[in-house]
Short mmCIF file of C-alpha atoms in Angstrom, two decimals:
data_model
loop_
_atom_site.label_atom_id
_atom_site.label_comp_id
_atom_site.label_asym_id
_atom_site.label_seq_id
_atom_site.Cartn_x
_atom_site.Cartn_y
_atom_site.Cartn_z
CA UNK A 1 8.66 40.75 1.69
CA UNK A 2 5.36 42.13 0.42
CA UNK A 3 6.30 41.24 -3.16
CA UNK A 4 7.16 37.66 -2.12
CA UNK A 5 3.76 37.25 -0.44
CA UNK A 6 1.99 38.53 -3.54
CA UNK A 7 4.02 36.15 -5.67
CA UNK A 8 3.21 33.20 -3.38
CA UNK A 9 -0.52 33.97 -3.44
CA UNK A 10 -0.42 34.20 -7.22
CA UNK A 11 1.32 30.82 -7.45
CA UNK A 12 -1.22 29.15 -5.16
CA UNK A 13 -4.19 30.58 -7.06
CA UNK A 14 -2.67 29.40 -10.32
CA UNK A 15 -1.91 25.92 -8.98
CA UNK A 16 -5.37 25.42 -7.52
CA UNK A 17 -7.03 26.37 -10.80
CA UNK A 18 -5.03 23.91 -12.90
CA UNK A 19 -7.14 21.30 -14.67
CA UNK A 20 -6.25 17.83 -15.89
CA UNK A 21 -5.82 19.07 -19.42
CA UNK A 22 -2.85 21.15 -18.33
CA UNK A 23 -0.76 18.07 -17.49
CA UNK A 24 1.12 17.56 -20.74
CA UNK A 25 3.67 14.95 -21.73
CA UNK A 26 6.75 17.16 -22.11
CA UNK A 27 10.35 16.79 -21.11
CA UNK A 28 10.88 18.62 -17.86
CA UNK A 29 14.15 19.74 -16.27
CA UNK A 30 14.06 19.97 -12.51
CA UNK A 31 16.67 21.70 -10.39
CA UNK A 32 17.02 20.28 -6.92
CA UNK A 33 18.91 21.08 -3.77
CA UNK A 34 19.31 19.44 -0.40
CA UNK A 35 19.01 21.74 2.59
CA UNK A 36 21.21 19.63 4.86
CA UNK A 37 24.66 18.10 4.45
CA UNK A 38 25.03 14.92 2.42
CA UNK A 39 28.06 12.74 1.67
CA UNK A 40 30.27 13.65 -1.28
CA UNK A 41 29.49 11.59 -4.38
CA UNK A 42 26.15 10.46 -2.99
CA UNK A 43 23.09 9.91 -5.20
CA UNK A 44 19.39 10.58 -4.65
CA UNK A 45 16.56 8.42 -5.96
CA UNK A 46 12.93 9.45 -6.39
CA UNK A 47 11.18 6.11 -6.52
CA UNK A 48 7.76 4.53 -6.35
CA UNK A 49 6.31 3.91 -2.92
CA UNK A 50 7.04 0.33 -1.78
CA UNK A 51 3.38 -0.71 -1.63
CA UNK A 52 2.40 0.57 -5.07
CA UNK A 53 2.97 -1.57 -8.14
CA UNK A 54 5.48 0.09 -10.47
CA UNK A 55 3.10 -0.32 -13.44
CA UNK A 56 1.31 2.82 -12.23
CA UNK A 57 4.46 4.86 -12.84
CA UNK A 58 5.70 6.13 -16.17
CA UNK A 59 9.15 6.28 -14.58
CA UNK A 60 9.40 4.19 -11.40
CA UNK A 61 12.80 5.66 -10.51
CA UNK A 62 14.29 9.11 -11.11
CA UNK A 63 17.99 9.01 -10.14
CA UNK A 64 20.52 11.81 -9.88
CA UNK A 65 24.02 12.35 -8.55
CA UNK A 66 24.40 14.94 -5.81
CA UNK A 67 27.05 17.58 -6.42
CA UNK A 68 27.66 20.27 -3.81
CA UNK A 69 24.20 19.74 -2.37
CA UNK A 70 22.39 20.03 -5.71
CA UNK A 71 20.95 17.58 -8.21
CA UNK A 72 19.13 17.63 -11.55
CA UNK A 73 16.26 15.53 -12.85
CA UNK A 74 15.22 15.23 -16.47
CA UNK A 75 12.03 13.38 -17.21
CA UNK A 76 8.85 13.34 -19.28
CA UNK A 77 5.53 12.76 -17.56
CA UNK A 78 1.99 12.80 -18.84
CA UNK A 79 0.41 12.84 -15.38
CA UNK A 80 1.58 13.55 -11.80
CA UNK A 81 3.62 10.83 -10.08
CA UNK A 82 3.91 10.24 -6.33
CA UNK A 83 7.43 9.48 -5.11
CA UNK A 84 9.46 8.94 -1.99
CA UNK A 85 13.22 9.47 -1.79
CA UNK A 86 16.24 7.40 -0.79
CA UNK A 87 20.00 7.83 -0.93
CA UNK A 88 22.67 5.53 -2.30
CA UNK A 89 24.68 5.91 0.90
CA UNK A 90 21.73 4.71 2.99
CA UNK A 91 20.54 1.80 0.86
CA UNK A 92 21.20 -0.70 3.67
CA UNK A 93 19.85 1.55 6.41
CA UNK A 94 16.75 3.40 5.18
CA UNK A 95 14.91 1.86 2.21
CA UNK A 96 13.14 5.20 1.92
CA UNK A 97 13.03 8.55 3.68
CA UNK A 98 9.98 10.18 5.24
CA UNK A 99 8.05 12.56 3.04
CA UNK A 100 6.06 12.44 -0.19
CA UNK A 101 7.00 14.23 -3.39
CA UNK A 102 4.54 14.83 -6.21
CA UNK A 103 6.25 15.56 -9.54
CA UNK A 104 4.31 16.68 -12.61
CA UNK A 105 4.98 18.63 -15.84
CA UNK A 106 4.75 21.94 -13.97
CA UNK A 107 7.53 21.00 -11.53
CA UNK A 108 10.77 23.01 -11.88
CA UNK A 109 12.41 23.01 -8.44
CA UNK A 110 12.66 20.67 -5.46
CA UNK A 111 14.18 21.39 -2.05
CA UNK A 112 14.74 18.27 0.06
CA UNK A 113 14.70 18.80 3.82
CA UNK A 114 15.90 16.36 6.46
CA UNK A 115 12.30 16.35 7.69
CA UNK A 116 10.29 15.09 4.74
CA UNK A 117 7.19 17.14 5.53
CA UNK A 118 9.28 20.33 5.32
CA UNK A 119 10.54 19.64 1.80
CA UNK A 120 9.32 21.87 -1.02
CA UNK A 121 8.21 21.13 -4.58
CA UNK A 122 6.86 23.94 -6.72
CA UNK A 123 4.68 21.85 -9.05
CA UNK A 124 0.89 22.02 -9.06
CA UNK A 125 0.22 18.55 -7.69
CA UNK A 126 2.58 18.95 -4.74
CA UNK A 127 1.16 22.38 -3.97
CA UNK A 128 -2.28 20.79 -3.79
CA UNK A 129 -0.93 18.10 -1.49
CA UNK A 130 0.69 20.57 0.91
CA UNK A 131 -1.83 23.40 0.83
CA UNK A 132 -5.17 21.69 0.30
CA UNK A 133 -4.96 17.93 0.86
CA UNK A 134 -3.13 17.83 4.22
CA UNK A 135 -5.12 20.78 5.69
CA UNK A 136 -8.34 19.02 4.69
CA UNK A 137 -7.39 15.96 6.77
CA UNK A 138 -6.41 18.13 9.72
CA UNK A 139 -9.73 19.94 9.44
CA UNK A 140 -11.55 16.61 9.55
CA UNK A 141 -9.88 15.82 12.87
CA UNK A 142 -7.31 13.25 11.78
CA UNK A 143 -4.36 13.33 14.19
CA UNK A 144 -1.27 11.13 14.39
CA UNK A 145 1.71 11.28 16.73
CA UNK A 146 4.45 11.09 14.11
CA UNK A 147 3.09 12.43 10.85
CA UNK A 148 -0.43 13.20 9.77
CA UNK A 149 -0.53 10.85 6.82
CA UNK A 150 1.08 8.01 8.77
CA UNK A 151 -2.47 7.45 10.01
CA UNK A 152 -2.98 5.38 6.90
CA UNK A 153 -0.56 2.81 8.37
CA UNK A 154 -0.71 3.29 12.12
CA UNK A 155 -4.11 1.97 13.09
CA UNK A 156 -6.33 4.75 11.74
CA UNK A 157 -6.60 3.49 8.18
CA UNK A 158 -10.39 3.30 8.32
CA UNK A 159 -10.71 6.92 9.35
CA UNK A 160 -8.16 7.92 6.71
CA UNK A 161 -10.19 6.10 4.04
CA UNK A 162 -13.39 7.87 5.06
CA UNK A 163 -11.79 11.32 4.87
CA UNK A 164 -10.08 10.41 1.60
CA UNK A 165 -13.47 9.58 0.10
CA UNK A 166 -14.81 12.95 1.24
CA UNK A 167 -11.87 14.70 -0.37
CA UNK A 168 -12.32 12.83 -3.67
CA UNK A 169 -16.00 13.78 -3.72
CA UNK A 170 -15.14 17.44 -3.12
CA UNK A 171 -12.18 17.48 -5.55
CA UNK A 172 -13.11 14.99 -8.31
CA UNK A 173 -10.16 15.89 -10.54
CA UNK A 174 -7.45 15.42 -7.93
CA UNK A 175 -4.49 13.25 -8.85
CA UNK A 176 -3.33 13.54 -5.25
CA UNK A 177 -6.49 11.86 -3.99
CA UNK A 178 -6.27 9.20 -6.70
CA UNK A 179 -2.68 8.30 -5.79
CA UNK A 180 -3.53 7.90 -2.11
CA UNK A 181 -6.55 5.79 -3.02
CA UNK A 182 -4.30 3.56 -5.15
CA UNK A 183 -1.89 3.24 -2.23
CA UNK A 184 -4.70 2.13 0.08
CA UNK A 185 -6.02 -0.35 -2.51
CA UNK A 186 -2.56 -1.81 -3.02
CA UNK A 187 -2.08 -2.25 0.73
CA UNK A 188 -5.54 -3.34 1.82
CA UNK A 189 -6.98 -5.10 -1.22
CA UNK A 190 -10.61 -4.79 -2.22
CA UNK A 191 -12.99 -2.67 -0.18
CA UNK A 192 -16.41 -1.40 -1.19
CA UNK A 193 -15.40 2.06 0.02
CA UNK A 194 -12.55 2.14 -2.51
CA UNK A 195 -14.88 1.20 -5.34
CA UNK A 196 -17.29 3.93 -4.28
CA UNK A 197 -14.48 6.49 -3.98
CA UNK A 198 -13.31 5.75 -7.52
CA UNK A 199 -16.76 6.71 -8.80
CA UNK A 200 -16.45 10.15 -7.16
CA UNK A 201 -13.86 11.20 -9.75
CA UNK A 202 -15.10 13.22 -12.72
CA UNK A 203 -15.93 11.72 -16.12
CA UNK A 204 -12.87 13.49 -17.48
CA UNK A 205 -10.67 11.93 -14.80
CA UNK A 206 -12.14 8.50 -15.45
CA UNK A 207 -10.77 8.67 -18.99
CA UNK A 208 -7.24 9.17 -17.67
CA UNK A 209 -4.74 6.30 -17.73
CA UNK A 210 -4.09 6.33 -13.97
CA UNK A 211 -7.78 6.08 -13.04
CA UNK A 212 -8.39 3.30 -15.56
CA UNK A 213 -5.45 1.29 -14.22
CA UNK A 214 -6.75 1.68 -10.67
CA UNK A 215 -10.26 0.65 -11.70
CA UNK A 216 -9.01 -2.42 -13.56
CA UNK A 217 -6.75 -3.42 -10.67
CA UNK A 218 -9.55 -3.16 -8.09
CA UNK A 219 -11.91 -5.22 -10.24
CA UNK A 220 -9.28 -7.95 -10.63
CA UNK A 221 -9.09 -8.67 -6.88
CA UNK A 222 -10.78 -12.00 -6.19
CA UNK A 223 -10.49 -12.18 -2.39
CA UNK A 224 -13.10 -9.77 -1.05
CA UNK A 225 -14.88 -9.23 2.21
CA UNK A 226 -18.49 -10.47 2.14
CA UNK A 227 -17.71 -12.63 -0.92
CA UNK A 228 -17.03 -16.37 -1.18
CA UNK A 229 -13.32 -17.14 -0.90
CA UNK A 230 -12.20 -18.10 -4.43
CA UNK A 231 -10.84 -21.43 -5.60
CA UNK A 232 -7.09 -20.93 -5.91
CA UNK A 233 -4.63 -22.88 -8.05
CA UNK A 234 -1.76 -23.70 -5.71
CA UNK A 235 0.78 -26.43 -4.94
CA UNK A 236 0.70 -29.06 -2.24
CA UNK A 237 3.54 -29.74 0.19
CA UNK A 238 4.71 -32.37 -2.32
CA UNK A 239 4.69 -29.63 -5.01
CA UNK A 240 1.80 -31.10 -6.97
CA UNK A 241 -0.47 -28.63 -8.74
CA UNK A 242 -3.83 -28.60 -6.94
CA UNK A 243 -6.97 -26.56 -6.50
CA UNK A 244 -7.29 -25.45 -2.92
CA UNK A 245 -10.37 -26.98 -1.33
CA UNK A 246 -11.73 -25.31 1.78
CA UNK A 247 -12.42 -27.69 4.67
CA UNK A 248 -15.97 -27.83 6.00
CA UNK A 249 -16.13 -25.86 9.23
CA UNK A 250 -18.12 -23.18 11.01
CA UNK A 251 -15.07 -20.91 10.84
CA UNK A 252 -11.90 -21.17 8.76
CA UNK A 253 -8.79 -19.03 9.06
CA UNK A 254 -6.79 -18.65 5.83
CA UNK A 255 -3.25 -17.51 6.57
CA UNK A 256 -0.76 -16.13 3.99
CA UNK A 257 2.84 -16.32 5.20
CA UNK A 258 6.39 -17.25 4.17
CA UNK A 259 9.20 -19.22 5.77
CA UNK A 260 11.51 -16.29 6.66
CA UNK A 261 8.77 -14.01 7.99
CA UNK A 262 9.48 -13.37 11.66
CA UNK A 263 5.97 -12.08 12.57
CA UNK A 264 4.50 -15.11 10.79
CA UNK A 265 6.63 -17.53 12.80
CA UNK A 266 5.86 -15.67 16.02
CA UNK A 267 2.12 -16.09 15.37
CA UNK A 268 2.26 -19.88 15.04
CA UNK A 269 2.26 -20.78 18.76
CA UNK A 270 -1.02 -18.90 19.27
CA UNK A 271 -2.44 -20.36 16.06
CA UNK A 272 -1.53 -23.87 17.22
CA UNK A 273 -3.24 -23.16 20.54
CA UNK A 274 -6.44 -22.05 18.79
CA UNK A 275 -6.34 -25.03 16.45
CA UNK A 276 -5.91 -27.42 19.36
CA UNK A 277 -8.73 -25.88 21.41
CA UNK A 278 -11.34 -25.33 18.72
CA UNK A 279 -10.64 -27.75 15.86
CA UNK A 280 -13.02 -30.41 17.18
CA UNK A 281 -15.68 -27.74 17.74
CA UNK A 282 -15.79 -26.50 14.14
CA UNK A 283 -12.64 -24.43 13.54
CA UNK A 284 -10.23 -25.03 10.67
CA UNK A 285 -7.09 -23.35 9.39
CA UNK A 286 -5.38 -23.22 6.01
CA UNK A 287 -1.89 -21.79 5.54
CA UNK A 288 -0.64 -20.58 2.15
CA UNK A 289 3.06 -19.87 1.78
CA UNK A 290 4.24 -17.27 -0.74
CA UNK A 291 7.84 -18.48 -0.70
CA UNK A 292 10.06 -18.03 -3.72
CA UNK A 293 11.33 -21.11 -5.52
CA UNK A 294 14.74 -21.07 -3.81
CA UNK A 295 13.11 -21.10 -0.36
CA UNK A 296 10.68 -23.98 -0.93
CA UNK A 297 12.87 -26.45 1.04
CA UNK A 298 12.89 -23.99 3.95
CA UNK A 299 9.08 -23.78 3.77
CA UNK A 300 8.80 -27.57 3.86
CA UNK A 301 11.19 -27.72 6.82
CA UNK A 302 9.23 -25.07 8.73
CA UNK A 303 6.06 -27.14 8.49
CA UNK A 304 7.82 -30.08 10.16
CA UNK A 305 9.85 -28.03 12.66
CA UNK A 306 6.85 -26.00 13.84
CA UNK A 307 4.45 -28.97 13.74
CA UNK A 308 1.92 -27.17 11.58
CA UNK A 309 -0.67 -29.91 11.41
CA UNK A 310 -3.34 -28.15 9.40
CA UNK A 311 -3.67 -27.81 5.61
CA UNK A 312 -0.59 -26.30 3.93
CA UNK A 313 -0.32 -24.93 0.39
CA UNK A 314 2.26 -23.09 -1.66
CA UNK A 315 1.57 -19.98 -3.74
CA UNK A 316 4.90 -20.15 -5.56
CA UNK A 317 6.58 -16.73 -5.72
CA UNK A 318 3.42 -15.21 -4.24
CA UNK A 319 1.76 -14.72 -7.63
CA UNK A 320 -1.78 -15.22 -6.32
CA UNK A 321 -1.07 -13.02 -3.31
CA UNK A 322 0.17 -10.21 -5.55
CA UNK A 323 -2.97 -10.32 -7.68
CA UNK A 324 -5.05 -9.96 -4.52
CA UNK A 325 -2.97 -7.06 -3.12
CA UNK A 326 -1.53 -9.04 -0.25
CA UNK A 327 1.70 -7.15 0.46
CA UNK A 328 2.31 -7.65 4.18
CA UNK A 329 2.65 -10.86 6.17
CA UNK A 330 1.05 -12.55 7.86
CA UNK A 331 -2.26 -11.65 6.19
CA UNK A 332 -5.29 -13.61 7.30
CA UNK A 333 -8.90 -13.99 6.22
CA UNK A 334 -11.61 -15.37 8.51
CA UNK A 335 -14.34 -17.29 6.68
CA UNK A 336 -17.75 -18.40 7.88
CA UNK A 337 -19.35 -21.81 7.30
CA UNK A 338 -20.38 -20.77 3.78
CA UNK A 339 -16.81 -19.86 2.88
CA UNK A 340 -17.57 -16.15 2.84
CA UNK A 341 -14.85 -13.75 3.97
CA UNK A 342 -16.08 -12.01 7.12
CA UNK A 343 -12.88 -10.27 8.27
CA UNK A 344 -9.34 -9.55 7.14
CA UNK A 345 -6.39 -9.45 9.58
CA UNK A 346 -8.46 -9.92 12.70
CA UNK A 347 -6.21 -10.18 15.78
CA UNK A 348 -5.72 -13.73 17.00
CA UNK A 349 -7.00 -12.67 20.42
CA UNK A 350 -10.20 -11.41 18.80
CA UNK A 351 -10.55 -14.65 16.86
CA UNK A 352 -10.16 -16.54 20.12
CA UNK A 353 -12.96 -14.51 21.70
CA UNK A 354 -15.19 -15.03 18.65
CA UNK A 355 -14.63 -18.80 18.76
CA UNK A 356 -15.32 -18.95 22.48
CA UNK A 357 -18.56 -17.05 21.98
CA UNK A 358 -19.75 -19.11 19.03
CA UNK A 359 -18.28 -22.61 19.33
CA UNK A 360 -18.13 -23.29 23.05
CA UNK A 361 -21.47 -24.46 24.60
#
């Protein structure tokens, strides 16, 4: 027991002292085991998180067959990668399992637990995540009911971003911090806080491929809070190529949606109510569908069925939305009379209150 504790302390000290230069591009063989029973002939997949573009990954998917509760991974990485797991047998049930797995050139073993947070990875990046990153957030007072890092999705994203920036400033060579910053950028689009956080990383880190990709991606986002909403090349309902022209209004709501999106369709009755009440007082709406080519007829039918009587455009296959990190739907942007984005994803009830306060005499 005493020897194991000494060994563990030695491993942690070693992992925490690792520098970027120690992440080499070498073939690595990883032995894995699953601590709970799985189906015979099942397969496990370490894959990129759903919100993060696969271009950030050297290997977006690491697959392996499971034999007697064990698996093997063989890969070559030049920098740490952040993965989630899924199983072949659950592909139609759970797109991904809870838990985050950092794999880097120092990784040799992985133990997958039924509770993702209890899984173990012996590599340097994952050790930082478990033993330094998560405790830092707990120490800063971030609490969530289900899982600590679920705060980044469950209504405490702003607080998560603030603590993440603090961590990046304190640990400017952390790949863990950089991956979570990329995740937030990919989900939320441009934010001044993300741009500032990127500058906290060391000059050495800023020369690394992952940081440069993140920096380039953030700079490419055209739809930004406190900036004029850009002119977008879209298609009309008649599928003519057009440049979207914002209507003149004191407030304009730009709504990204698609024809099979249940939350989008559920939002339309309230949107129609707001449009009916405030349109004559200076409120406009513009809807932009991201439907794929095969669903364009469905999009056109929805406009008629739902009596969507405001401006409608098509962003075919969602190409413009992707460039602007719009990954969940509906996503809305509220613009002022100058066409400047003042809020993203403001609740319709809050928009109603804002319009009542500012448009009703």
